């Protein structure tokens, strides 16, 4: 580069420190947020999701399917039972597929409508909502809670606080108990709890998960979303100017100012925002959406409900704060124009990949053979000559029945002329059980040259089920 070329520089403008030039610490103690409760369409959606997700979470381990619970991740026995499916560690591919599908769904929903997951279904949001509801029932509405927190300790405050924490701890422990109930049969866990002989690991996990729920939903709340959640950090990479986000319409709202209900904003040269601050008071993360999109916004839509309530009271059109896209907000697009842009190539590509993944997973589950076999050569006995001048190799077969019914299986082998199963060729395996069996293969001496020869075990379920597995092995012929 020529030394005479003008050099590009980035101007650095010194920003005066807040507080009259005093040093500002990097750590700022968080202020407790007392969100105001609000009614509205998005608040109802949030509660619907709370009920739905918790109905599934708390209810599912209690539902029986055949002889065991509907969903059980039995780590000790190394089996996962999901809606009658019995998965072994060898089936990890299905769980990986499920994780990939979940990640892809998250990408898709985020590209379409931002932090939908955060605002409506994330456990942090859901438990914070439940804990807030309890707090409100015991300590009162927003102003009562602010007053109570500011008041000196009194008997009334002590009773209310203790009672609240007691209820919170109860919910948290029940949540921890339910969580553990996905890994150990919940009814047995309940009996063990009543008889006070729960295992130490179970006690640990009930308390650990309960403690995490109590801490995160009772105390940390929005701090988890702001500082701890990795998704909050990388979700902006999935946003673009056509992603639906909760936005304040400054063209319509500004200049903002309070006014009487019967005042004409046009005559006063005012926008529609009456600067009531309700949208800030209801926000669970304590931000002011009027300052533009902020990473703290979890897209819950409560400020939309709050502002719509105000707009209705003032006799103005609703949706001064609304779900909109950056492009849509700037150009004043109609709902139809918005939707057309929301379904853009990137979203369609995500949707197509997701559909393919779901179809692939379902198809592989449908054609999955509910029988698994592992073959191991018996290292204790190498090839040997046995009675009748036959050459024998011994193997150990692990036969895994991946159904909820007992089955009998036939074992056969092929790959060398005259190869035969010399041990019992029939084995019965109980529901969702696996069995190790020793299998002896014999070959007439001299029927194959010295060396190792590939052979196959064929294991077939008895009856007409068509369930069959073929596994490779090696037959050794010594010199
Ligand atoms: S700004 Fe609105 S949408 Fe965002 S978190 Fe606050 S209340 Fe929810
Ligand atoms: S709720 Fe609506 S009117 Fe009230 S301050 Fe927020 S944006 Fe303005």
GROMACS .gro file of C-alpha atoms and ligand atoms in nm:
model
  495
    1UNK     CA    1   0.000   0.000   0.000
    2UNK     CA    2   0.131   0.348  -0.088
    3UNK     CA    3   0.238   0.547   0.213
    4UNK     CA    4   0.050   0.850   0.074
    5UNK     CA    5  -0.294   0.674   0.090
    6UNK     CA    6  -0.522   0.837   0.349
    7UNK     CA    7  -0.552   0.620   0.661
    8UNK     CA    8  -0.897   0.528   0.787
    9UNK     CA    9  -0.950   0.608   1.153
   10UNK     CA   10  -1.239   0.535   1.387
   11UNK     CA   11  -1.307   0.843   1.597
   12UNK     CA   12  -1.327   0.767   1.968
   13UNK     CA   13  -1.554   1.007   2.145
   14UNK     CA   14  -1.503   1.022   2.522
   15UNK     CA   15  -1.833   0.960   2.701
   16UNK     CA   16  -1.871   1.151   3.027
   17UNK     CA   17  -1.917   0.921   3.323
   18UNK     CA   18  -2.257   0.916   3.486
   19UNK     CA   19  -2.288   1.086   3.819
   20UNK     CA   20  -2.088   1.397   3.747
   21UNK     CA   21  -1.768   1.230   3.638
   22UNK     CA   22  -1.745   0.977   3.922
   23UNK     CA   23  -1.601   0.640   3.836
   24UNK     CA   24  -1.871   0.385   3.744
   25UNK     CA   25  -1.817   0.031   3.872
   26UNK     CA   26  -1.843  -0.257   3.627
   27UNK     CA   27  -2.060  -0.445   3.873
   28UNK     CA   28  -2.397  -0.297   3.949
   29UNK     CA   29  -2.621  -0.450   4.214
   30UNK     CA   30  -2.952  -0.550   4.058
   31UNK     CA   31  -3.267  -0.376   4.169
   32UNK     CA   32  -3.559  -0.599   4.257
   33UNK     CA   33  -3.832  -0.583   3.994
   34UNK     CA   34  -4.195  -0.591   4.105
   35UNK     CA   35  -4.385  -0.661   3.783
   36UNK     CA   36  -4.747  -0.550   3.776
   37UNK     CA   37  -4.993  -0.816   3.666
   38UNK     CA   38  -5.193  -0.747   3.354
   39UNK     CA   39  -5.483  -0.906   3.167
   40UNK     CA   40  -5.484  -0.945   2.794
   41UNK     CA   41  -5.449  -1.178   2.504
   42UNK     CA   42  -5.074  -1.241   2.546
   43UNK     CA   43  -5.104  -1.281   2.923
   44UNK     CA   44  -5.369  -1.546   2.855
   45UNK     CA   45  -5.139  -1.721   2.606
   46UNK     CA   46  -4.861  -1.720   2.864
   47UNK     CA   47  -5.086  -1.879   3.125
   48UNK     CA   48  -5.217  -2.131   2.875
   49UNK     CA   49  -4.857  -2.233   2.809
   50UNK     CA   50  -4.784  -2.248   3.183
   51UNK     CA   51  -5.077  -2.487   3.232
   52UNK     CA   52  -4.994  -2.695   2.929
   53UNK     CA   53  -4.622  -2.735   2.998
   54UNK     CA   54  -4.675  -2.806   3.367
   55UNK     CA   55  -4.961  -3.045   3.303
   56UNK     CA   56  -4.724  -3.241   3.081
   57UNK     CA   57  -4.424  -3.211   3.314
   58UNK     CA   58  -4.598  -3.293   3.643
   59UNK     CA   59  -4.849  -3.536   3.494
   60UNK     CA   60  -4.652  -3.752   3.253
   61UNK     CA   61  -4.452  -3.962   3.501
   62UNK     CA   62  -4.778  -4.068   3.672
   63UNK     CA   63  -4.931  -4.211   3.355
   64UNK     CA   64  -4.885  -4.585   3.316
   65UNK     CA   65  -4.816  -4.757   2.984
   66UNK     CA   66  -4.842  -5.132   3.012
   67UNK     CA   67  -4.644  -5.234   3.315
   68UNK     CA   68  -4.440  -4.919   3.360
   69UNK     CA   69  -4.467  -4.543   3.339
   70UNK     CA   70  -4.519  -4.369   3.007
   71UNK     CA   71  -4.180  -4.194   3.006
   72UNK     CA   72  -3.892  -4.329   3.208
   73UNK     CA   73  -3.521  -4.276   3.154
   74UNK     CA   74  -3.394  -4.570   3.354
   75UNK     CA   75  -3.023  -4.491   3.367
   76UNK     CA   76  -2.941  -4.775   3.606
   77UNK     CA   77  -3.088  -5.036   3.370
   78UNK     CA   78  -2.967  -4.839   3.066
   79UNK     CA   79  -3.313  -4.829   2.907
   80UNK     CA   80  -3.535  -4.541   2.799
   81UNK     CA   81  -3.908  -4.608   2.789
   82UNK     CA   82  -4.099  -4.353   2.581
   83UNK     CA   83  -4.463  -4.418   2.490
   84UNK     CA   84  -4.412  -4.794   2.460
   85UNK     CA   85  -4.080  -4.755   2.280
   86UNK     CA   86  -3.792  -4.927   2.453
   87UNK     CA   87  -3.463  -4.759   2.366
   88UNK     CA   88  -3.122  -4.902   2.448
   89UNK     CA   89  -2.793  -4.709   2.455
   90UNK     CA   90  -2.747  -4.834   2.096
   91UNK     CA   91  -3.053  -4.621   2.005
   92UNK     CA   92  -2.885  -4.300   2.107
   93UNK     CA   93  -2.921  -4.187   1.747
   94UNK     CA   94  -3.295  -4.130   1.807
   95UNK     CA   95  -3.230  -3.909   2.108
   96UNK     CA   96  -2.965  -3.721   1.912
   97UNK     CA   97  -3.219  -3.681   1.631
   98UNK     CA   98  -3.469  -3.541   1.882
   99UNK     CA   99  -3.211  -3.289   2.004
  100UNK     CA  100  -3.130  -3.181   1.648
  101UNK     CA  101  -3.504  -3.139   1.580
  102UNK     CA  102  -3.544  -2.930   1.896
  103UNK     CA  103  -3.251  -2.708   1.795
  104UNK     CA  104  -3.386  -2.668   1.443
  105UNK     CA  105  -3.734  -2.580   1.578
  106UNK     CA  106  -3.573  -2.317   1.796
  107UNK     CA  107  -3.392  -2.170   1.493
  108UNK     CA  108  -3.715  -2.169   1.295
  109UNK     CA  109  -3.930  -2.010   1.567
  110UNK     CA  110  -3.659  -1.754   1.642
  111UNK     CA  111  -3.622  -1.655   1.277
  112UNK     CA  112  -4.001  -1.615   1.248
  113UNK     CA  113  -4.097  -1.462   1.580
  114UNK     CA  114  -3.789  -1.390   1.789
  115UNK     CA  115  -3.785  -1.512   2.146
  116UNK     CA  116  -4.119  -1.696   2.146
  117UNK     CA  117  -3.964  -1.978   2.344
  118UNK     CA  118  -3.826  -1.739   2.607
  119UNK     CA  119  -4.148  -1.549   2.651
  120UNK     CA  120  -4.389  -1.841   2.668
  121UNK     CA  121  -4.244  -2.185   2.726
  122UNK     CA  122  -3.895  -2.163   2.876
  123UNK     CA  123  -3.893  -2.323   3.225
  124UNK     CA  124  -3.733  -2.008   3.364
  125UNK     CA  125  -4.027  -1.801   3.240
  126UNK     CA  126  -4.285  -2.055   3.345
  127UNK     CA  127  -4.159  -2.103   3.703
  128UNK     CA  128  -4.100  -1.730   3.746
  129UNK     CA  129  -4.462  -1.678   3.644
  130UNK     CA  130  -4.583  -1.939   3.895
  131UNK     CA  131  -4.367  -1.799   4.176
  132UNK     CA  132  -4.479  -1.444   4.095
  133UNK     CA  133  -4.840  -1.554   4.111
  134UNK     CA  134  -4.783  -1.702   4.459
  135UNK     CA  135  -4.603  -1.383   4.566
  136UNK     CA  136  -4.891  -1.172   4.445
  137UNK     CA  137  -5.153  -1.388   4.617
  138UNK     CA  138  -4.969  -1.362   4.950
  139UNK     CA  139  -4.814  -1.017   4.943
  140UNK     CA  140  -5.063  -0.832   4.726
  141UNK     CA  141  -5.039  -0.628   4.409
  142UNK     CA  142  -4.735  -0.439   4.283
  143UNK     CA  143  -4.766  -0.134   4.509
  144UNK     CA  144  -4.839  -0.350   4.815
  145UNK     CA  145  -4.528  -0.559   4.741
  146UNK     CA  146  -4.309  -0.253   4.694
  147UNK     CA  147  -4.441  -0.112   5.022
  148UNK     CA  148  -4.391  -0.439   5.206
  149UNK     CA  149  -4.031  -0.470   5.084
  150UNK     CA  150  -3.956  -0.110   5.189
  151UNK     CA  151  -4.122  -0.147   5.534
  152UNK     CA  152  -3.924  -0.236   5.845
  153UNK     CA  153  -3.965  -0.593   5.969
  154UNK     CA  154  -4.297  -0.648   6.145
  155UNK     CA  155  -4.501  -0.952   6.242
  156UNK     CA  156  -4.720  -0.911   5.934
  157UNK     CA  157  -4.417  -0.890   5.704
  158UNK     CA  158  -4.251  -1.187   5.872
  159UNK     CA  159  -4.563  -1.403   5.840
  160UNK     CA  160  -4.619  -1.308   5.475
  161UNK     CA  161  -4.256  -1.366   5.378
  162UNK     CA  162  -4.232  -1.698   5.563
  163UNK     CA  163  -4.555  -1.821   5.416
  164UNK     CA  164  -4.447  -1.721   5.065
  165UNK     CA  165  -4.114  -1.899   5.099
  166UNK     CA  166  -4.285  -2.204   5.242
  167UNK     CA  167  -4.513  -2.228   4.939
  168UNK     CA  168  -4.219  -2.163   4.704
  169UNK     CA  169  -4.014  -2.437   4.871
  170UNK     CA  170  -4.311  -2.673   4.845
  171UNK     CA  171  -4.344  -2.610   4.470
  172UNK     CA  172  -3.967  -2.632   4.420
  173UNK     CA  173  -3.939  -2.965   4.603
  174UNK     CA  174  -4.236  -3.108   4.416
  175UNK     CA  175  -4.065  -2.999   4.093
  176UNK     CA  176  -3.740  -3.168   4.205
  177UNK     CA  177  -3.932  -3.483   4.299
  178UNK     CA  178  -4.107  -3.488   3.959
  179UNK     CA  179  -3.777  -3.438   3.779
  180UNK     CA  180  -3.624  -3.737   3.956
  181UNK     CA  181  -3.945  -3.928   3.876
  182UNK     CA  182  -3.840  -3.925   3.510
  183UNK     CA  183  -3.528  -4.126   3.598
  184UNK     CA  184  -3.660  -4.362   3.862
  185UNK     CA  185  -4.018  -4.501   3.879
  186UNK     CA  186  -4.211  -4.219   4.044
  187UNK     CA  187  -4.455  -4.435   4.238
  188UNK     CA  188  -4.170  -4.631   4.396
  189UNK     CA  189  -3.995  -4.301   4.463
  190UNK     CA  190  -4.308  -4.171   4.634
  191UNK     CA  191  -4.331  -4.484   4.853
  192UNK     CA  192  -3.961  -4.458   4.937
  193UNK     CA  193  -4.014  -4.093   5.030
  194UNK     CA  194  -4.310  -4.177   5.256
  195UNK     CA  195  -4.115  -4.455   5.422
  196UNK     CA  196  -3.810  -4.224   5.447
  197UNK     CA  197  -3.572  -4.459   5.273
  198UNK     CA  198  -3.503  -4.277   4.948
  199UNK     CA  199  -3.156  -4.342   4.801
  200UNK     CA  200  -2.889  -4.081   4.865
  201UNK     CA  201  -2.859  -3.991   4.495
  202UNK     CA  202  -3.233  -3.947   4.468
  203UNK     CA  203  -3.236  -3.722   4.775
  204UNK     CA  204  -2.946  -3.524   4.629
  205UNK     CA  205  -3.116  -3.468   4.294
  206UNK     CA  206  -3.458  -3.383   4.442
  207UNK     CA  207  -3.294  -3.116   4.659
  208UNK     CA  208  -3.054  -3.000   4.390
  209UNK     CA  209  -3.325  -2.951   4.128
  210UNK     CA  210  -3.563  -2.808   4.389
  211UNK     CA  211  -3.297  -2.566   4.506
  212UNK     CA  212  -3.228  -2.457   4.146
  213UNK     CA  213  -3.601  -2.396   4.090
  214UNK     CA  214  -3.637  -2.203   4.415
  215UNK     CA  215  -3.328  -1.990   4.346
  216UNK     CA  216  -3.392  -1.924   3.978
  217UNK     CA  217  -3.765  -1.854   3.994
  218UNK     CA  218  -3.775  -1.694   4.339
  219UNK     CA  219  -3.463  -1.479   4.339
  220UNK     CA  220  -3.264  -1.477   4.015
  221UNK     CA  221  -3.563  -1.436   3.781
  222UNK     CA  222  -3.475  -1.200   3.493
  223UNK     CA  223  -3.105  -1.216   3.586
  224UNK     CA  224  -3.097  -1.572   3.447
  225UNK     CA  225  -3.226  -1.446   3.112
  226UNK     CA  226  -2.995  -1.145   3.111
  227UNK     CA  227  -2.668  -1.290   3.231
  228UNK     CA  228  -2.677  -1.668   3.242
  229UNK     CA  229  -2.876  -1.795   2.946
  230UNK     CA  230  -2.655  -1.866   2.642
  231UNK     CA  231  -2.954  -1.858   2.408
  232UNK     CA  232  -3.012  -1.492   2.496
  233UNK     CA  233  -2.661  -1.422   2.368
  234UNK     CA  234  -2.668  -1.598   2.034
  235UNK     CA  235  -3.034  -1.555   1.937
  236UNK     CA  236  -2.958  -1.215   1.783
  237UNK     CA  237  -2.765  -1.404   1.511
  238UNK     CA  238  -3.097  -1.557   1.402
  239UNK     CA  239  -3.282  -1.225   1.391
  240UNK     CA  240  -3.309  -1.016   1.080
  241UNK     CA  241  -3.518  -0.719   0.977
  242UNK     CA  242  -3.814  -0.949   0.896
  243UNK     CA  243  -3.827  -1.124   1.233
  244UNK     CA  244  -4.137  -1.050   1.439
  245UNK     CA  245  -4.037  -0.868   1.756
  246UNK     CA  246  -4.222  -0.672   2.019
  247UNK     CA  247  -4.180  -0.310   1.911
  248UNK     CA  248  -4.304   0.032   2.010
  249UNK     CA  249  -4.417   0.246   1.716
  250UNK     CA  250  -4.234   0.576   1.768
  251UNK     CA  251  -4.388   0.733   1.457
  252UNK     CA  252  -4.727   0.695   1.616
  253UNK     CA  253  -4.635   0.731   1.982
  254UNK     CA  254  -4.399   1.030   1.984
  255UNK     CA  255  -4.387   1.294   2.112
  256UNK     CA  256  -4.514   1.131   2.427
  257UNK     CA  257  -4.676   1.319   2.715
  258UNK     CA  258  -4.959   1.278   2.966
  259UNK     CA  259  -5.290   1.440   2.879
  260UNK     CA  260  -5.657   1.433   2.977
  261UNK     CA  261  -5.869   1.162   2.825
  262UNK     CA  262  -6.082   1.408   2.632
  263UNK     CA  263  -5.781   1.608   2.499
  264UNK     CA  264  -5.719   1.600   2.124
  265UNK     CA  265  -5.360   1.480   2.071
  266UNK     CA  266  -5.352   1.635   1.722
  267UNK     CA  267  -5.430   1.980   1.855
  268UNK     CA  268  -5.167   1.934   2.128
  269UNK     CA  269  -4.921   1.805   1.865
  270UNK     CA  270  -4.871   1.483   2.067
  271UNK     CA  271  -4.830   1.121   1.972
  272UNK     CA  272  -5.046   0.843   2.118
  273UNK     CA  273  -4.814   0.752   2.408
  274UNK     CA  274  -4.948   0.911   2.725
  275UNK     CA  275  -4.625   0.825   2.910
  276UNK     CA  276  -4.815   0.631   3.178
  277UNK     CA  277  -4.526   0.387   3.225
  278UNK     CA  278  -4.758   0.085   3.244
  279UNK     CA  279  -4.559  -0.097   2.976
  280UNK     CA  280  -4.249  -0.066   3.197
  281UNK     CA  281  -4.430  -0.170   3.514
  282UNK     CA  282  -4.555  -0.499   3.365
  283UNK     CA  283  -4.224  -0.593   3.206
  284UNK     CA  284  -4.072  -0.896   3.383
  285UNK     CA  285  -3.721  -0.785   3.285
  286UNK     CA  286  -3.782  -0.423   3.386
  287UNK     CA  287  -3.698  -0.258   3.053
  288UNK     CA  288  -3.864   0.025   2.865
  289UNK     CA  289  -3.957  -0.109   2.522
  290UNK     CA  290  -3.994   0.250   2.399
  291UNK     CA  291  -3.615   0.271   2.387
  292UNK     CA  292  -3.607   0.016   2.104
  293UNK     CA  293  -3.522  -0.353   2.084
  294UNK     CA  294  -3.305  -0.461   2.376
  295UNK     CA  295  -3.144  -0.797   2.434
  296UNK     CA  296  -3.320  -0.819   2.774
  297UNK     CA  297  -3.660  -0.833   2.601
  298UNK     CA  298  -3.790  -1.191   2.618
  299UNK     CA  299  -4.075  -1.117   2.375
  300UNK     CA  300  -4.348  -1.200   2.627
  301UNK     CA  301  -4.594  -0.944   2.489
  302UNK     CA  302  -4.709  -0.823   2.833
  303UNK     CA  303  -4.625  -0.464   2.739
  304UNK     CA  304  -4.853  -0.510   2.435
  305UNK     CA  305  -5.139  -0.608   2.668
  306UNK     CA  306  -5.059  -0.316   2.900
  307UNK     CA  307  -5.049  -0.059   2.625
  308UNK     CA  308  -5.361  -0.195   2.456
  309UNK     CA  309  -5.546  -0.153   2.788
  310UNK     CA  310  -5.434   0.211   2.802
  311UNK     CA  311  -5.518   0.272   2.437
  312UNK     CA  312  -5.867   0.133   2.486
  313UNK     CA  313  -5.922   0.352   2.793
  314UNK     CA  314  -5.808   0.656   2.597
  315UNK     CA  315  -6.026   0.566   2.299
  316UNK     CA  316  -5.720   0.526   2.070
  317UNK     CA  317  -5.648   0.242   1.830
  318UNK     CA  318  -5.466  -0.051   1.996
  319UNK     CA  319  -5.122  -0.191   1.905
  320UNK     CA  320  -4.906   0.113   1.972
  321UNK     CA  321  -4.676  -0.160   2.101
  322UNK     CA  322  -4.713  -0.472   1.889
  323UNK     CA  323  -4.548  -0.774   1.733
  324UNK     CA  324  -4.400  -0.631   1.415
  325UNK     CA  325  -4.084  -0.652   1.208
  326UNK     CA  326  -3.826  -0.376   1.168
  327UNK     CA  327  -3.904  -0.350   0.797
  328UNK     CA  328  -4.278  -0.363   0.861
  329UNK     CA  329  -4.264  -0.095   1.129
  330UNK     CA  330  -4.062   0.144   0.912
  331UNK     CA  331  -4.270   0.094   0.598
  332UNK     CA  332  -4.606   0.066   0.775
  333UNK     CA  333  -4.684  -0.274   0.622
  334UNK     CA  334  -5.021  -0.442   0.653
  335UNK     CA  335  -5.053  -0.779   0.826
  336UNK     CA  336  -5.066  -0.956   0.489
  337UNK     CA  337  -4.745  -0.785   0.369
  338UNK     CA  338  -4.579  -0.877   0.696
  339UNK     CA  339  -4.672  -1.243   0.669
  340UNK     CA  340  -4.549  -1.255   0.311
  341UNK     CA  341  -4.205  -1.138   0.426
  342UNK     CA  342  -4.205  -1.358   0.734
  343UNK     CA  343  -4.223  -1.662   0.504
  344UNK     CA  344  -3.890  -1.572   0.341
  345UNK     CA  345  -3.634  -1.816   0.188
  346UNK     CA  346  -3.438  -1.854   0.510
  347UNK     CA  347  -3.751  -1.949   0.704
  348UNK     CA  348  -3.870  -2.183   0.431
  349UNK     CA  349  -3.527  -2.350   0.427
  350UNK     CA  350  -3.540  -2.400   0.807
  351UNK     CA  351  -3.896  -2.536   0.777
  352UNK     CA  352  -3.798  -2.776   0.497
  353UNK     CA  353  -3.499  -2.909   0.693
  354UNK     CA  354  -3.715  -2.947   1.002
  355UNK     CA  355  -3.986  -3.132   0.808
  356UNK     CA  356  -3.723  -3.365   0.657
  357UNK     CA  357  -3.571  -3.434   0.999
  358UNK     CA  358  -3.909  -3.508   1.156
  359UNK     CA  359  -4.013  -3.732   0.864
  360UNK     CA  360  -3.676  -3.911   0.878
  361UNK     CA  361  -3.700  -3.970   1.251
  362UNK     CA  362  -4.059  -4.096   1.230
  363UNK     CA  363  -3.979  -4.323   0.935
  364UNK     CA  364  -3.676  -4.471   1.109
  365UNK     CA  365  -3.884  -4.531   1.423
  366UNK     CA  366  -4.154  -4.705   1.219
  367UNK     CA  367  -3.911  -4.938   1.039
  368UNK     CA  368  -3.696  -4.987   1.349
  369UNK     CA  369  -3.642  -5.353   1.439
  370UNK     CA  370  -3.739  -5.406   1.804
  371UNK     CA  371  -3.453  -5.649   1.852
  372UNK     CA  372  -3.084  -5.576   1.904
  373UNK     CA  373  -2.798  -5.821   1.909
  374UNK     CA  374  -2.435  -5.778   2.010
  375UNK     CA  375  -2.189  -6.056   1.926
  376UNK     CA  376  -1.866  -6.098   2.119
  377UNK     CA  377  -1.615  -6.377   2.066
  378UNK     CA  378  -1.561  -6.574   2.382
  379UNK     CA  379  -1.200  -6.490   2.460
  380UNK     CA  380  -1.175  -6.765   2.721
  381UNK     CA  381  -1.201  -7.040   2.462
  382UNK     CA  382  -1.032  -7.014   2.124
  383UNK     CA  383  -1.108  -7.251   1.838
  384UNK     CA  384  -1.095  -7.614   1.946
  385UNK     CA  385  -1.158  -7.965   1.815
  386UNK     CA  386  -1.452  -8.134   1.986
  387UNK     CA  387  -1.611  -8.475   1.985
  388UNK     CA  388  -1.684  -8.609   1.639
  389UNK     CA  389  -1.384  -8.428   1.491
  390UNK     CA  390  -1.562  -8.098   1.453
  391UNK     CA  391  -1.406  -7.755   1.490
  392UNK     CA  392  -1.581  -7.532   1.742
  393UNK     CA  393  -1.580  -7.154   1.808
  394UNK     CA  394  -1.767  -7.007   2.105
  395UNK     CA  395  -1.940  -6.667   2.109
  396UNK     CA  396  -2.140  -6.463   2.354
  397UNK     CA  397  -2.456  -6.302   2.216
  398UNK     CA  398  -2.640  -6.025   2.393
  399UNK     CA  399  -3.001  -6.039   2.275
  400UNK     CA  400  -3.203  -5.728   2.357
  401UNK     CA  401  -3.579  -5.736   2.336
  402UNK     CA  402  -3.693  -5.379   2.264
  403UNK     CA  403  -4.065  -5.445   2.313
  404UNK     CA  404  -4.293  -5.459   2.614
  405UNK     CA  405  -4.375  -5.832   2.558
  406UNK     CA  406  -4.167  -6.146   2.608
  407UNK     CA  407  -4.041  -6.310   2.287
  408UNK     CA  408  -3.861  -6.626   2.183
  409UNK     CA  409  -3.585  -6.608   1.925
  410UNK     CA  410  -3.419  -6.864   1.698
  411UNK     CA  411  -3.045  -6.843   1.642
  412UNK     CA  412  -2.895  -6.963   1.315
  413UNK     CA  413  -2.559  -6.907   1.146
  414UNK     CA  414  -2.432  -6.913   0.789
  415UNK     CA  415  -2.125  -6.817   0.589
  416UNK     CA  416  -1.935  -7.148   0.569
  417UNK     CA  417  -2.045  -7.483   0.425
  418UNK     CA  418  -2.151  -7.715   0.706
  419UNK     CA  419  -2.159  -7.441   0.971
  420UNK     CA  420  -2.415  -7.519   1.245
  421UNK     CA  421  -2.527  -7.395   1.585
  422UNK     CA  422  -2.429  -7.670   1.831
  423UNK     CA  423  -2.577  -7.513   2.146
  424UNK     CA  424  -2.941  -7.442   2.224
  425UNK     CA  425  -3.066  -7.235   1.931
  426UNK     CA  426  -3.375  -7.100   2.105
  427UNK     CA  427  -3.374  -6.826   2.364
  428UNK     CA  428  -3.659  -6.643   2.539
  429UNK     CA  429  -3.613  -6.284   2.650
  430UNK     CA  430  -3.858  -6.103   2.879
  431UNK     CA  431  -4.019  -5.765   2.802
  432UNK     CA  432  -3.758  -5.487   2.767
  433UNK     CA  433  -3.493  -5.731   2.887
  434UNK     CA  434  -3.157  -5.831   2.750
  435UNK     CA  435  -2.987  -6.170   2.790
  436UNK     CA  436  -2.635  -6.292   2.735
  437UNK     CA  437  -2.619  -6.640   2.585
  438UNK     CA  438  -2.319  -6.856   2.495
  439UNK     CA  439  -2.348  -6.992   2.141
  440UNK     CA  440  -2.125  -7.267   1.999
  441UNK     CA  441  -2.069  -7.283   1.623
  442UNK     CA  442  -1.927  -7.601   1.475
  443UNK     CA  443  -1.775  -7.685   1.139
  444UNK     CA  444  -1.661  -8.024   1.005
  445UNK     CA  445  -1.283  -8.038   1.044
  446UNK     CA  446  -1.109  -7.955   0.713
  447UNK     CA  447  -1.418  -7.789   0.563
  448UNK     CA  448  -1.239  -7.452   0.552
  449UNK     CA  449  -0.874  -7.354   0.518
  450UNK     CA  450  -0.678  -7.210   0.815
  451UNK     CA  451  -0.745  -6.844   0.892
  452UNK     CA  452  -1.038  -6.628   0.995
  453UNK     CA  453  -1.363  -6.650   0.801
  454UNK     CA  454  -1.655  -6.407   0.811
  455UNK     CA  455  -1.980  -6.568   0.924
  456UNK     CA  456  -2.324  -6.431   1.013
  457UNK     CA  457  -2.559  -6.494   1.301
  458UNK     CA  458  -2.927  -6.468   1.209
  459UNK     CA  459  -3.156  -6.408   1.505
  460UNK     CA  460  -3.525  -6.430   1.423
  461UNK     CA  461  -3.827  -6.373   1.643
  462UNK     CA  462  -4.051  -6.681   1.650
  463UNK     CA  463  -4.388  -6.637   1.484
  464UNK     CA  464  -4.468  -6.436   1.175
  465UNK     CA  465  -4.345  -6.100   1.292
  466UNK     CA  466  -4.065  -6.069   1.037
  467UNK     CA  467  -3.839  -5.935   1.311
  468UNK     CA  468  -3.490  -6.050   1.226
  469UNK     CA  469  -3.136  -5.928   1.284
  470UNK     CA  470  -2.819  -6.042   1.114
  471UNK     CA  471  -2.484  -5.978   1.286
  472UNK     CA  472  -2.133  -6.036   1.155
  473UNK     CA  473  -1.874  -6.248   1.336
  474UNK     CA  474  -1.547  -6.425   1.260
  475UNK     CA  475  -1.491  -6.804   1.266
  476UNK     CA  476  -1.129  -6.905   1.338
  477UNK     CA  477  -0.974  -7.214   1.180
  478UNK     CA  478  -0.635  -7.288   1.340
  479UNK     CA  479  -0.334  -7.424   1.139
  480LIG     S1  480  -4.038  -0.531   2.677
  480LIG    FE1  481  -4.243  -0.616   2.661
  480LIG     S2  482  -4.216  -0.806   2.548
  480LIG    FE2  483  -4.013  -0.741   2.616
  480LIG     S3  484  -3.986  -0.851   2.809
  480LIG    FE3  485  -4.070  -0.649   2.859
  480LIG     S4  486  -4.292  -0.683   2.866
  480LIG    FE4  487  -4.205  -0.859   2.764
  481LIG     S1  488  -4.826   0.173   2.809
  481LIG    FE1  489  -4.843   0.266   2.608
  481LIG     S2  490  -4.913   0.471   2.656
  481LIG    FE2  491  -4.833   0.392   2.846
  481LIG     S3  492  -4.620   0.453   2.847
  481LIG    FE3  493  -4.625   0.254   2.755
  481LIG     S4  494  -4.634   0.295   2.537
  481LIG    FE4  495  -4.693   0.486   2.640
   0.00000   0.00000   0.00000
